[in-house]
Amino acid sequence: MTGGNLVVTGTLAEAGAFTLRAVDPAADAGLVHAWMNDPEVAEYWEMAQPEERIAAYLREQVASAHSTPYIGCVGGTPMSYWELYRADLDPLRHHYPARPRDAGVHLLLGPSGYRGRGLGAALLRAVSDWLLRTDPYAERVVAEPDVRNERSVRAFERAGFRLVRRIDLPAKRAALMVRERTA
């Protein structure tokens, strides 16, 4: 999924404007490596790996035909990793009734200081709004957080997603979350 840059103010005014920028695997590998190796993140992303492997993973994401990785920044400070993708072209499509142009979102809040503050829900709402605005043919945004990650599931719900059902994916039991276009 690609589109223009996303800049969000208003709901995040106290923390600063939120922006998404494209991942640069060489420049961002250390940052994403640190986040992936945080025990709280590693429990659900299961990517606590050496920096070289994270760099290779980021290169794979950048080269993907259906997924685009981003670094989210608040007030210019990197604080999240995003994968925005076409769920109808992703292997996920084999695990739920995908619709043409379904958008998908993965989110990792990096530094622990950004977790537990309600930012995840605000950012998920803003990014899913952006995805639906930049692709007028997409009717919904889907996500599949690990069912054990109750804080993540609650953030998706507060962002307007609803739990459709639990699904078994190759690496996890997931909560299939869907946010429909409202207008």
Short mmCIF file of the C-alpha atoms (twelve columns), coordinates in Angstrom:
data_MODEL
# 
_entry.id   MODEL 
# 
loop_
_atom_site.group_PDB 
_atom_site.id 
_atom_site.type_symbol 
_atom_site.label_atom_id 
_atom_site.label_alt_id 
_atom_site.label_comp_id 
_atom_site.label_asym_id 
_atom_site.label_seq_id 
_atom_site.Cartn_x 
_atom_site.Cartn_y 
_atom_site.Cartn_z 
_atom_site.pdbx_PDB_model_num 
ATOM 1   C CA . MET A 1   0.000   0.000   0.000  1 
ATOM 2   C CA . THR A 2   1.366   3.345   -0.827 1 
ATOM 3   C CA . GLY A 3   0.009   6.815   -0.639 1 
ATOM 4   C CA . GLY A 4   1.082   10.273  0.348  1 
ATOM 5   C CA . ASN A 5   2.642   11.111  3.657  1 
ATOM 6   C CA . LEU A 6   0.418   10.976  6.691  1 
ATOM 7   C CA . VAL A 7   0.530   13.851  9.140  1 
ATOM 8   C CA . VAL A 8   -1.917  13.825  12.063 1 
ATOM 9   C CA . THR A 9   -2.459  16.656  14.508 1 
ATOM 10  C CA . GLY A 10  -5.346  17.294  16.868 1 
ATOM 11  C CA . THR A 11  -5.832  14.088  18.852 1 
ATOM 12  C CA . LEU A 12  -2.078  13.873  19.355 1 
ATOM 13  C CA . ALA A 13  -1.483  17.569  19.896 1 
ATOM 14  C CA . GLU A 14  -0.159  17.068  23.421 1 
ATOM 15  C CA . ALA A 15  2.514   14.694  22.112 1 
ATOM 16  C CA . GLY A 16  3.178   16.416  18.774 1 
ATOM 17  C CA . ALA A 17  2.195   15.721  15.191 1 
ATOM 18  C CA . PHE A 18  2.277   12.104  14.055 1 
ATOM 19  C CA . THR A 19  3.944   11.311  10.743 1 
ATOM 20  C CA . LEU A 20  4.682   8.158   8.813  1 
ATOM 21  C CA . ARG A 21  7.853   7.874   6.774  1 
ATOM 22  C CA . ALA A 22  9.068   5.053   4.588  1 
ATOM 23  C CA . VAL A 23  11.454  2.597   6.230  1 
ATOM 24  C CA . ASP A 24  15.100  2.801   5.213  1 
ATOM 25  C CA . PRO A 25  16.391  -0.711  6.030  1 
ATOM 26  C CA . ALA A 26  20.012  0.381   6.441  1 
ATOM 27  C CA . ALA A 27  19.226  3.397   8.613  1 
ATOM 28  C CA . ASP A 28  16.305  1.907   10.574 1 
ATOM 29  C CA . ALA A 29  17.531  -1.645  11.269 1 
ATOM 30  C CA . GLY A 30  19.073  -0.734  14.632 1 
ATOM 31  C CA . LEU A 31  15.963  1.082   15.789 1 
ATOM 32  C CA . VAL A 32  13.556  -1.680  14.750 1 
ATOM 33  C CA . HIS A 33  15.958  -4.298  16.156 1 
ATOM 34  C CA . ALA A 34  15.855  -2.606  19.573 1 
ATOM 35  C CA . TRP A 35  12.052  -2.523  19.491 1 
ATOM 36  C CA . MET A 36  11.703  -6.138  18.318 1 
ATOM 37  C CA . ASN A 37  14.023  -7.261  21.119 1 
ATOM 38  C CA . ASP A 38  12.035  -5.525  23.841 1 
ATOM 39  C CA . PRO A 39  10.566  -8.452  25.841 1 
ATOM 40  C CA . GLU A 40  7.035   -7.019  25.735 1 
ATOM 41  C CA . VAL A 41  7.168   -6.691  21.937 1 
ATOM 42  C CA . ALA A 42  9.075   -9.948  21.364 1 
ATOM 43  C CA . GLU A 43  6.356   -11.915 23.142 1 
ATOM 44  C CA . TYR A 44  3.898   -11.120 20.343 1 
ATOM 45  C CA . TRP A 45  5.991   -10.275 17.272 1 
ATOM 46  C CA . GLU A 46  8.408   -13.173 17.869 1 
ATOM 47  C CA . MET A 47  11.188  -11.358 16.009 1 
ATOM 48  C CA . ALA A 48  13.812  -10.997 18.736 1 
ATOM 49  C CA . GLN A 49  16.606  -11.617 16.268 1 
ATOM 50  C CA . PRO A 50  20.044  -10.187 15.465 1 
ATOM 51  C CA . GLU A 51  20.146  -6.808  13.780 1 
ATOM 52  C CA . GLU A 52  21.317  -8.332  10.475 1 
ATOM 53  C CA . ARG A 53  18.183  -10.485 10.337 1 
ATOM 54  C CA . ILE A 54  15.959  -7.491  11.114 1 
ATOM 55  C CA . ALA A 55  17.688  -5.535  8.322  1 
ATOM 56  C CA . ALA A 56  17.032  -8.434  5.922  1 
ATOM 57  C CA . TYR A 57  13.390  -8.556  7.053  1 
ATOM 58  C CA . LEU A 58  13.009  -4.808  6.428  1 
ATOM 59  C CA . ARG A 59  14.544  -5.199  2.961  1 
ATOM 60  C CA . GLU A 60  12.014  -7.970  2.240  1 
ATOM 61  C CA . GLN A 61  9.174   -5.690  3.356  1 
ATOM 62  C CA . VAL A 62  10.429  -2.813  1.198  1 
ATOM 63  C CA . ALA A 63  10.667  -5.171  -1.811 1 
ATOM 64  C CA . SER A 64  7.177   -6.595  -1.256 1 
ATOM 65  C CA . ALA A 65  4.620   -6.052  -3.980 1 
ATOM 66  C CA . HIS A 66  1.753   -5.755  -1.494 1 
ATOM 67  C CA . SER A 67  3.185   -4.394  1.780  1 
ATOM 68  C CA . THR A 68  4.905   -1.142  2.717  1 
ATOM 69  C CA . PRO A 69  6.794   -0.645  5.977  1 
ATOM 70  C CA . TYR A 70  6.825   2.710   7.772  1 
ATOM 71  C CA . ILE A 71  8.327   4.321   10.834 1 
ATOM 72  C CA . GLY A 72  5.823   6.368   12.818 1 
ATOM 73  C CA . CYS A 73  7.113   9.508   14.514 1 
ATOM 74  C CA . VAL A 74  5.513   11.734  17.137 1 
ATOM 75  C CA . GLY A 75  6.946   15.216  17.245 1 
ATOM 76  C CA . GLY A 76  9.720   13.989  14.941 1 
ATOM 77  C CA . THR A 77  10.735  11.155  17.308 1 
ATOM 78  C CA . PRO A 78  10.508  7.596   15.957 1 
ATOM 79  C CA . MET A 79  8.094   5.616   18.121 1 
ATOM 80  C CA . SER A 80  6.382   2.941   16.038 1 
ATOM 81  C CA . TYR A 81  6.811   0.462   13.216 1 
ATOM 82  C CA . TRP A 82  3.966   -0.112  10.739 1 
ATOM 83  C CA . GLU A 83  3.274   -2.508  7.902  1 
ATOM 84  C CA . LEU A 84  0.426   -1.350  5.679  1 
ATOM 85  C CA . TYR A 85  -0.553  -3.956  3.157  1 
ATOM 86  C CA . ARG A 86  -3.136  -5.327  0.766  1 
ATOM 87  C CA . ALA A 87  -4.673  -8.083  2.876  1 
ATOM 88  C CA . ASP A 88  -6.419  -9.524  -0.168 1 
ATOM 89  C CA . LEU A 89  -2.977  -10.199 -1.713 1 
ATOM 90  C CA . ASP A 90  -1.342  -11.408 1.503  1 
ATOM 91  C CA . PRO A 91  -1.240  -15.031 2.720  1 
ATOM 92  C CA . LEU A 92  -3.732  -13.845 5.355  1 
ATOM 93  C CA . ARG A 93  -6.398  -14.045 2.619  1 
ATOM 94  C CA . HIS A 94  -6.398  -17.833 3.018  1 
ATOM 95  C CA . HIS A 95  -7.566  -17.523 6.633  1 
ATOM 96  C CA . TYR A 96  -10.601 -15.264 6.333  1 
ATOM 97  C CA . PRO A 97  -13.160 -14.281 3.657  1 
ATOM 98  C CA . ALA A 98  -11.071 -11.568 2.021  1 
ATOM 99  C CA . ARG A 99  -12.677 -8.912  -0.121 1 
ATOM 100 C CA . PRO A 100 -11.037 -7.176  -3.070 1 
ATOM 101 C CA . ARG A 101 -8.851  -4.258  -1.919 1 
ATOM 102 C CA . ASP A 102 -8.957  -5.156  1.805  1 
ATOM 103 C CA . ALA A 103 -6.299  -3.061  3.505  1 
ATOM 104 C CA . GLY A 104 -4.287  -4.509  6.362  1 
ATOM 105 C CA . VAL A 105 -2.317  -3.010  9.223  1 
ATOM 106 C CA . HIS A 106 0.372   -4.247  11.609 1 
ATOM 107 C CA . LEU A 107 1.531   -1.942  14.410 1 
ATOM 108 C CA . LEU A 108 4.369   -2.083  16.907 1 
ATOM 109 C CA . LEU A 109 4.674   0.698   19.470 1 
ATOM 110 C CA . GLY A 110 8.416   0.903   20.068 1 
ATOM 111 C CA . PRO A 111 9.604   2.639   23.214 1 
ATOM 112 C CA . SER A 112 7.632   1.525   26.271 1 
ATOM 113 C CA . GLY A 113 6.875   5.155   27.179 1 
ATOM 114 C CA . TYR A 114 4.446   5.298   24.249 1 
ATOM 115 C CA . ARG A 115 2.509   2.227   25.396 1 
ATOM 116 C CA . GLY A 116 -0.467  2.312   27.727 1 
ATOM 117 C CA . ARG A 117 -1.267  5.966   26.989 1 
ATOM 118 C CA . GLY A 118 -4.066  5.529   24.463 1 
ATOM 119 C CA . LEU A 119 -1.822  6.546   21.560 1 
ATOM 120 C CA . GLY A 120 -2.195  3.172   19.850 1 
ATOM 121 C CA . ALA A 121 -5.951  3.571   19.422 1 
ATOM 122 C CA . ALA A 122 -5.628  7.170   18.189 1 
ATOM 123 C CA . LEU A 123 -2.910  6.196   15.718 1 
ATOM 124 C CA . LEU A 124 -4.791  3.124   14.479 1 
ATOM 125 C CA . ARG A 125 -7.863  5.256   13.839 1 
ATOM 126 C CA . ALA A 126 -5.826  7.901   11.997 1 
ATOM 127 C CA . VAL A 127 -3.908  5.381   9.900  1 
ATOM 128 C CA . SER A 128 -6.989  3.320   9.022  1 
ATOM 129 C CA . ASP A 129 -8.812  6.543   8.049  1 
ATOM 130 C CA . TRP A 130 -5.827  7.401   5.847  1 
ATOM 131 C CA . LEU A 131 -5.805  3.937   4.235  1 
ATOM 132 C CA . LEU A 132 -9.497  4.180   3.384  1 
ATOM 133 C CA . ARG A 133 -9.109  7.745   2.119  1 
ATOM 134 C CA . THR A 134 -6.148  6.928   -0.155 1 
ATOM 135 C CA . ASP A 135 -7.794  3.811   -1.636 1 
ATOM 136 C CA . PRO A 136 -11.404 4.630   -2.505 1 
ATOM 137 C CA . TYR A 137 -11.967 0.985   -3.519 1 
ATOM 138 C CA . ALA A 138 -11.051 -0.437  -0.112 1 
ATOM 139 C CA . GLU A 139 -14.163 -1.110  1.953  1 
ATOM 140 C CA . ARG A 140 -12.391 -2.080  5.156  1 
ATOM 141 C CA . VAL A 141 -9.155  -2.407  7.066  1 
ATOM 142 C CA . VAL A 142 -8.262  -5.695  8.718  1 
ATOM 143 C CA . ALA A 143 -5.765  -6.634  11.396 1 
ATOM 144 C CA . GLU A 144 -4.841  -9.822  13.186 1 
ATOM 145 C CA . PRO A 145 -3.187  -9.135  16.540 1 
ATOM 146 C CA . ASP A 146 -2.207  -12.073 18.721 1 
ATOM 147 C CA . VAL A 147 -5.217  -12.979 20.880 1 
ATOM 148 C CA . ARG A 148 -2.957  -13.001 23.952 1 
ATOM 149 C CA . ASN A 149 -2.139  -9.326  23.378 1 
ATOM 150 C CA . GLU A 150 -5.222  -7.973  25.112 1 
ATOM 151 C CA . ARG A 151 -3.939  -4.369  25.138 1 
ATOM 152 C CA . SER A 152 -3.527  -4.458  21.369 1 
ATOM 153 C CA . VAL A 153 -6.990  -5.951  20.825 1 
ATOM 154 C CA . ARG A 154 -8.493  -3.226  23.060 1 
ATOM 155 C CA . ALA A 155 -6.616  -0.520  21.131 1 
ATOM 156 C CA . PHE A 156 -8.042  -1.822  17.854 1 
ATOM 157 C CA . GLU A 157 -11.536 -1.850  19.364 1 
ATOM 158 C CA . ARG A 158 -11.149 1.738   20.615 1 
ATOM 159 C CA . ALA A 159 -10.011 2.676   17.095 1 
ATOM 160 C CA . GLY A 160 -13.302 1.440   15.627 1 
ATOM 161 C CA . PHE A 161 -12.329 -2.125  14.725 1 
ATOM 162 C CA . ARG A 162 -14.553 -4.995  15.787 1 
ATOM 163 C CA . LEU A 163 -13.517 -8.516  16.645 1 
ATOM 164 C CA . VAL A 164 -14.958 -10.762 13.919 1 
ATOM 165 C CA . ARG A 165 -13.543 -14.055 15.169 1 
ATOM 166 C CA . ARG A 166 -10.397 -15.830 16.260 1 
ATOM 167 C CA . ILE A 167 -8.347  -17.449 13.511 1 
ATOM 168 C CA . ASP A 168 -5.433  -19.863 13.517 1 
ATOM 169 C CA . LEU A 169 -2.469  -18.552 11.546 1 
ATOM 170 C CA . PRO A 170 0.777   -20.458 10.993 1 
ATOM 171 C CA . ALA A 171 2.600   -18.597 13.789 1 
ATOM 172 C CA . LYS A 172 -0.193  -17.565 16.160 1 
ATOM 173 C CA . ARG A 173 -3.817  -17.596 17.217 1 
ATOM 174 C CA . ALA A 174 -5.101  -14.214 16.089 1 
ATOM 175 C CA . ALA A 175 -8.034  -11.926 16.699 1 
ATOM 176 C CA . LEU A 176 -9.397  -10.995 13.274 1 
ATOM 177 C CA . MET A 177 -10.284 -7.312  13.649 1 
ATOM 178 C CA . VAL A 178 -12.177 -5.361  10.976 1 
ATOM 179 C CA . ARG A 179 -12.932 -1.667  10.575 1 
ATOM 180 C CA . GLU A 180 -15.504 -1.006  7.870  1 
ATOM 181 C CA . ARG A 181 -15.676 2.140   5.783  1 
ATOM 182 C CA . THR A 182 -18.427 4.288   7.263  1 
ATOM 183 C CA . ALA A 183 -19.069 6.703   4.407  1 
# 
